[in-house]
Structure formats: C-alpha cells, structure tokens
Amino acid sequence: MPVVHAYKRRLAEARPGTKIFEIHGGVNKDKRQPIVKEWESTEGPAVVIGIIKAMGVGLNMTAANHCQFIGKEFSPGLNDQCVGRLRRVGSERHASITVLDYMVRNSAEYRVEQIIKDKEFSFDVVIRNGAKGAAGSSFMEKLNEALEGTL
C-alpha cells in the first residue's frame, strides 16, 4: 500500500497529533468495522485512509464530513458506492459532505477519470436512454431503427 503509506506520512507531517487509521487489503475484514467505530469515537480530528475496494463495501462512514479521492476504481459504481457510505442514515449530523478529487494531469489517474466519465456517458446514453441526438432520438431508438427488419 505505497500510496496509503505516503499519504499517511505526509498527513502526519502536515497535521501532527491527528489520529490516522488505515483500511486496505492488508487489514483483515473482521477488523475494519472496529477501526471505523474507533475512528468515529475519537475526540478531535481523526482521518481514515483507505483503498476504495476495502472501504466501499459494508462500511458506513457517516461520521465523515470530508472525503478525498487520491485514486479511483475503473467502475463508476464502486466510486459512487464509496461516497454513498458517507450518506447513510445517521449522517444527518453534517449539513454537507465535501468530496475532493485530486488529479494530476497526464497521469494514470487522469486517464482513469476520463475512462470513468466515458463509461458514465455511455451508460446514460445506452442504458438510461437519456442523451438525445441531434434529431431528438436517443441512441437506442436510432439503433432500433437501424436494426429494424434485420432480426
């Protein structure tokens, strides 16, 4: 977990005394929820640094009022689910939740973000039938017209 350790080191240097927790693939699944509970009960500032695949499923992070992505998954759904962990029943204690995405231009993460946006657009066009073409018909309507009589 080089990214997690680098982020933890920088955070500890920038904010001495801030309690820092880690959740990633190297942390046993049975220990993740207790880590969240300890983080939630910590007095003063506390941060959980983790990997989306380890934190995005099964954990509620409703005590959080900030989320920062320093890397994302190729699946828009996994990224959305991760943010959704902040907005569960019980998160009413915060008027708003701030989500920050850090991006370095021309990096691998930048390319991942482009792929995610392309996937979301394709999903909207093909599955949700949302985007309309110049003639006012959706992609699926145009596809159905093009395939009419061929099946």
PDB file of C-alpha atoms in Angstrom:
ATOM      1  CA  MET A   1       0.000   0.000   0.000  1.00  0.00           C
ATOM      2  CA  PRO A   2       2.635   2.575  -1.024  1.00  0.00           C
ATOM      3  CA  VAL A   3       0.005   5.266  -1.756  1.00  0.00           C
ATOM      4  CA  VAL A   4      -1.656   4.810   1.635  1.00  0.00           C
ATOM      5  CA  HIS A   5       1.675   4.940   3.466  1.00  0.00           C
ATOM      6  CA  ALA A   6       2.868   8.003   1.525  1.00  0.00           C
ATOM      7  CA  TYR A   7      -0.412   9.819   2.211  1.00  0.00           C
ATOM      8  CA  LYS A   8      -0.260   8.844   5.895  1.00  0.00           C
ATOM      9  CA  ARG A   9       3.329  10.106   6.210  1.00  0.00           C
ATOM     10  CA  ARG A  10       2.503  13.452   4.592  1.00  0.00           C
ATOM     11  CA  LEU A  11      -0.635  13.886   6.672  1.00  0.00           C
ATOM     12  CA  ALA A  12       1.275  13.131   9.888  1.00  0.00           C
ATOM     13  CA  GLU A  13       3.882  15.749   8.934  1.00  0.00           C
ATOM     14  CA  ALA A  14       1.267  18.369   8.000  1.00  0.00           C
ATOM     15  CA  ARG A  15      -1.090  17.693  10.940  1.00  0.00           C
ATOM     16  CA  PRO A  16       0.916  16.358  13.890  1.00  0.00           C
ATOM     17  CA  GLY A  17      -1.314  14.829  16.546  1.00  0.00           C
ATOM     18  CA  THR A  18      -4.103  13.883  14.136  1.00  0.00           C
ATOM     19  CA  LYS A  19      -5.123  10.288  14.739  1.00  0.00           C
ATOM     20  CA  ILE A  20      -4.799   8.305  11.497  1.00  0.00           C
ATOM     21  CA  PHE A  21      -6.470   4.961  10.751  1.00  0.00           C
ATOM     22  CA  GLU A  22      -5.900   2.677   7.760  1.00  0.00           C
ATOM     23  CA  ILE A  23      -8.268   0.373   5.902  1.00  0.00           C
ATOM     24  CA  HIS A  24      -6.893  -1.501   2.903  1.00  0.00           C
ATOM     25  CA  GLY A  25      -6.482  -5.043   1.607  1.00  0.00           C
ATOM     26  CA  GLY A  26      -3.848  -5.767   4.254  1.00  0.00           C
ATOM     27  CA  VAL A  27      -6.364  -5.137   7.043  1.00  0.00           C
ATOM     28  CA  ASN A  28      -8.431  -8.210   7.936  1.00  0.00           C
ATOM     29  CA  LYS A  29     -12.120  -7.779   7.032  1.00  0.00           C
ATOM     30  CA  ASP A  30     -13.127  -8.556  10.630  1.00  0.00           C
ATOM     31  CA  LYS A  31     -11.026  -5.637  11.890  1.00  0.00           C
ATOM     32  CA  ARG A  32     -12.393  -2.980   9.505  1.00  0.00           C
ATOM     33  CA  GLN A  33     -15.670  -2.216  11.298  1.00  0.00           C
ATOM     34  CA  PRO A  34     -13.934  -1.935  14.712  1.00  0.00           C
ATOM     35  CA  ILE A  35     -11.492   0.525  13.118  1.00  0.00           C
ATOM     36  CA  VAL A  36     -14.436   2.603  11.871  1.00  0.00           C
ATOM     37  CA  LYS A  37     -16.037   2.527  15.333  1.00  0.00           C
ATOM     38  CA  GLU A  38     -12.793   3.651  16.979  1.00  0.00           C
ATOM     39  CA  TRP A  39     -12.402   6.431  14.391  1.00  0.00           C
ATOM     40  CA  GLU A  40     -15.995   7.568  14.999  1.00  0.00           C
ATOM     41  CA  SER A  41     -15.469   7.744  18.752  1.00  0.00           C
ATOM     42  CA  THR A  42     -12.151   9.607  18.575  1.00  0.00           C
ATOM     43  CA  GLU A  43     -12.212  13.041  20.212  1.00  0.00           C
ATOM     44  CA  GLY A  44     -10.735  15.710  17.969  1.00  0.00           C
ATOM     45  CA  PRO A  45      -9.539  15.338  14.400  1.00  0.00           C
ATOM     46  CA  ALA A  46      -9.161  11.827  13.023  1.00  0.00           C
ATOM     47  CA  VAL A  47      -8.659  10.512   9.497  1.00  0.00           C
ATOM     48  CA  VAL A  48      -9.253   7.158   7.835  1.00  0.00           C
ATOM     49  CA  ILE A  49      -7.015   6.477   4.846  1.00  0.00           C
ATOM     50  CA  GLY A  50      -8.032   3.560   2.701  1.00  0.00           C
ATOM     51  CA  ILE A  51      -8.481   1.832  -0.583  1.00  0.00           C
ATOM     52  CA  ILE A  52     -11.906   2.015  -2.249  1.00  0.00           C
ATOM     53  CA  LYS A  53     -12.295  -1.738  -2.667  1.00  0.00           C
ATOM     54  CA  ALA A  54     -11.641  -2.248   1.042  1.00  0.00           C
ATOM     55  CA  MET A  55     -13.754   0.668   2.283  1.00  0.00           C
ATOM     56  CA  GLY A  56     -16.523   0.890  -0.306  1.00  0.00           C
ATOM     57  CA  VAL A  57     -18.410  -2.252   0.674  1.00  0.00           C
ATOM     58  CA  GLY A  58     -20.060  -2.925   4.010  1.00  0.00           C
ATOM     59  CA  LEU A  59     -18.719   0.024   5.991  1.00  0.00           C
ATOM     60  CA  ASN A  60     -20.708   3.101   6.924  1.00  0.00           C
ATOM     61  CA  MET A  61     -18.617   6.217   7.305  1.00  0.00           C
ATOM     62  CA  THR A  62     -21.411   8.510   8.449  1.00  0.00           C
ATOM     63  CA  ALA A  63     -19.180  10.357  10.924  1.00  0.00           C
ATOM     64  CA  ALA A  64     -17.226  11.815   7.998  1.00  0.00           C
ATOM     65  CA  ASN A  65     -17.770  15.323   6.740  1.00  0.00           C
ATOM     66  CA  HIS A  66     -14.960  15.158   4.143  1.00  0.00           C
ATOM     67  CA  CYS A  67     -13.835  12.553   1.630  1.00  0.00           C
ATOM     68  CA  GLN A  68     -10.749  12.829  -0.543  1.00  0.00           C
ATOM     69  CA  PHE A  69     -10.002  10.610  -3.525  1.00  0.00           C
ATOM     70  CA  ILE A  70      -6.359  10.229  -4.468  1.00  0.00           C
ATOM     71  CA  GLY A  71      -7.174   7.319  -6.749  1.00  0.00           C
ATOM     72  CA  LYS A  72     -10.354   5.812  -8.160  1.00  0.00           C
ATOM     73  CA  GLU A  73     -11.546   2.483  -9.477  1.00  0.00           C
ATOM     74  CA  PHE A  74     -12.462   1.915 -13.133  1.00  0.00           C
ATOM     75  CA  SER A  75     -16.034   1.235 -12.081  1.00  0.00           C
ATOM     76  CA  PRO A  76     -18.110   4.402 -11.576  1.00  0.00           C
ATOM     77  CA  GLY A  77     -20.473   2.340  -9.409  1.00  0.00           C
ATOM     78  CA  LEU A  78     -17.732   1.443  -6.914  1.00  0.00           C
ATOM     79  CA  ASN A  79     -16.703   5.092  -6.628  1.00  0.00           C
ATOM     80  CA  ASP A  80     -20.319   6.177  -6.151  1.00  0.00           C
ATOM     81  CA  GLN A  81     -20.838   3.440  -3.570  1.00  0.00           C
ATOM     82  CA  CYS A  82     -17.810   4.693  -1.666  1.00  0.00           C
ATOM     83  CA  VAL A  83     -19.274   8.206  -1.440  1.00  0.00           C
ATOM     84  CA  GLY A  84     -22.629   6.651  -0.579  1.00  0.00           C
ATOM     85  CA  ARG A  85     -21.027   5.229   2.583  1.00  0.00           C
ATOM     86  CA  LEU A  86     -20.882   8.805   3.880  1.00  0.00           C
ATOM     87  CA  ARG A  87     -24.554   9.488   3.203  1.00  0.00           C
ATOM     88  CA  ARG A  88     -26.335   6.797   5.165  1.00  0.00           C
ATOM     89  CA  VAL A  89     -28.947   7.077   7.874  1.00  0.00           C
ATOM     90  CA  GLY A  90     -27.085   8.773  10.682  1.00  0.00           C
ATOM     91  CA  SER A  91     -25.130  11.185   8.531  1.00  0.00           C
ATOM     92  CA  GLU A  92     -27.588  13.960   9.335  1.00  0.00           C
ATOM     93  CA  ARG A  93     -25.090  15.280  11.867  1.00  0.00           C
ATOM     94  CA  HIS A  94     -23.352  17.115   8.996  1.00  0.00           C
ATOM     95  CA  ALA A  95     -25.103  19.804   6.987  1.00  0.00           C
ATOM     96  CA  SER A  96     -22.980  18.842   3.991  1.00  0.00           C
ATOM     97  CA  ILE A  97     -20.255  16.445   2.963  1.00  0.00           C
ATOM     98  CA  THR A  98     -17.302  17.664   0.930  1.00  0.00           C
ATOM     99  CA  VAL A  99     -15.818  15.263  -1.626  1.00  0.00           C
ATOM    100  CA  LEU A 100     -12.488  16.239  -3.163  1.00  0.00           C
ATOM    101  CA  ASP A 101     -10.817  14.572  -6.139  1.00  0.00           C
ATOM    102  CA  TYR A 102      -7.082  15.058  -6.565  1.00  0.00           C
ATOM    103  CA  MET A 103      -5.908  14.792 -10.128  1.00  0.00           C
ATOM    104  CA  VAL A 104      -2.509  15.131 -11.769  1.00  0.00           C
ATOM    105  CA  ARG A 105      -2.824  15.996 -15.428  1.00  0.00           C
ATOM    106  CA  ASN A 106      -1.463  13.348 -17.834  1.00  0.00           C
ATOM    107  CA  SER A 107      -1.177  10.749 -15.059  1.00  0.00           C
ATOM    108  CA  ALA A 108      -2.651   7.259 -14.893  1.00  0.00           C
ATOM    109  CA  GLU A 109      -5.337   8.565 -12.518  1.00  0.00           C
ATOM    110  CA  TYR A 110      -6.216  11.305 -15.004  1.00  0.00           C
ATOM    111  CA  ARG A 111      -6.742   8.656 -17.689  1.00  0.00           C
ATOM    112  CA  VAL A 112      -8.836   6.566 -15.282  1.00  0.00           C
ATOM    113  CA  GLU A 113     -11.040   9.619 -14.656  1.00  0.00           C
ATOM    114  CA  GLN A 114     -11.506  10.065 -18.418  1.00  0.00           C
ATOM    115  CA  ILE A 115     -12.476   6.381 -18.762  1.00  0.00           C
ATOM    116  CA  ILE A 116     -14.940   6.723 -15.866  1.00  0.00           C
ATOM    117  CA  LYS A 117     -16.577   9.758 -17.484  1.00  0.00           C
ATOM    118  CA  ASP A 118     -16.813   7.903 -20.803  1.00  0.00           C
ATOM    119  CA  LYS A 119     -18.410   4.918 -19.056  1.00  0.00           C
ATOM    120  CA  GLU A 120     -20.922   7.148 -17.260  1.00  0.00           C
ATOM    121  CA  PHE A 121     -21.832   8.882 -20.523  1.00  0.00           C
ATOM    122  CA  SER A 122     -22.213   5.552 -22.341  1.00  0.00           C
ATOM    123  CA  PHE A 123     -24.368   4.220 -19.524  1.00  0.00           C
ATOM    124  CA  ASP A 124     -26.610   7.290 -19.690  1.00  0.00           C
ATOM    125  CA  VAL A 125     -26.929   7.064 -23.468  1.00  0.00           C
ATOM    126  CA  VAL A 126     -27.364   3.323 -23.887  1.00  0.00           C
ATOM    127  CA  ILE A 127     -28.960   2.095 -20.679  1.00  0.00           C
ATOM    128  CA  ARG A 128     -30.880   5.068 -19.346  1.00  0.00           C
ATOM    129  CA  ASN A 129     -31.807   6.241 -22.823  1.00  0.00           C
ATOM    130  CA  GLY A 130     -31.008   9.725 -21.568  1.00  0.00           C
ATOM    131  CA  ALA A 131     -28.950  11.629 -24.125  1.00  0.00           C
ATOM    132  CA  LYS A 132     -30.814  12.720 -27.220  1.00  0.00           C
ATOM    133  CA  GLY A 133     -29.181  13.016 -30.582  1.00  0.00           C
ATOM    134  CA  ALA A 134     -29.431  15.966 -32.947  1.00  0.00           C
ATOM    135  CA  ALA A 135     -32.674  14.629 -34.431  1.00  0.00           C
ATOM    136  CA  GLY A 136     -34.160  14.262 -30.952  1.00  0.00           C
ATOM    137  CA  SER A 137     -33.989  10.483 -30.820  1.00  0.00           C
ATOM    138  CA  SER A 138     -31.904   8.505 -28.382  1.00  0.00           C
ATOM    139  CA  PHE A 139     -29.072   6.179 -29.282  1.00  0.00           C
ATOM    140  CA  MET A 140     -31.262   3.142 -28.570  1.00  0.00           C
ATOM    141  CA  GLU A 141     -34.038   4.493 -30.788  1.00  0.00           C
ATOM    142  CA  LYS A 142     -31.541   5.014 -33.610  1.00  0.00           C
ATOM    143  CA  LEU A 143     -30.130   1.532 -33.059  1.00  0.00           C
ATOM    144  CA  ASN A 144     -33.618   0.006 -33.140  1.00  0.00           C
ATOM    145  CA  GLU A 145     -34.349   1.871 -36.399  1.00  0.00           C
ATOM    146  CA  ALA A 146     -31.082   0.682 -37.934  1.00  0.00           C
ATOM    147  CA  LEU A 147     -31.728  -2.929 -36.929  1.00  0.00           C
ATOM    148  CA  GLU A 148     -35.422  -2.920 -37.884  1.00  0.00           C
ATOM    149  CA  GLY A 149     -36.211  -5.847 -40.130  1.00  0.00           C
ATOM    150  CA  THR A 150     -32.786  -7.446 -39.701  1.00  0.00           C
ATOM    151  CA  LEU A 151     -33.614  -9.663 -36.757  1.00  0.00           C
TER     152      LEU A 151
END
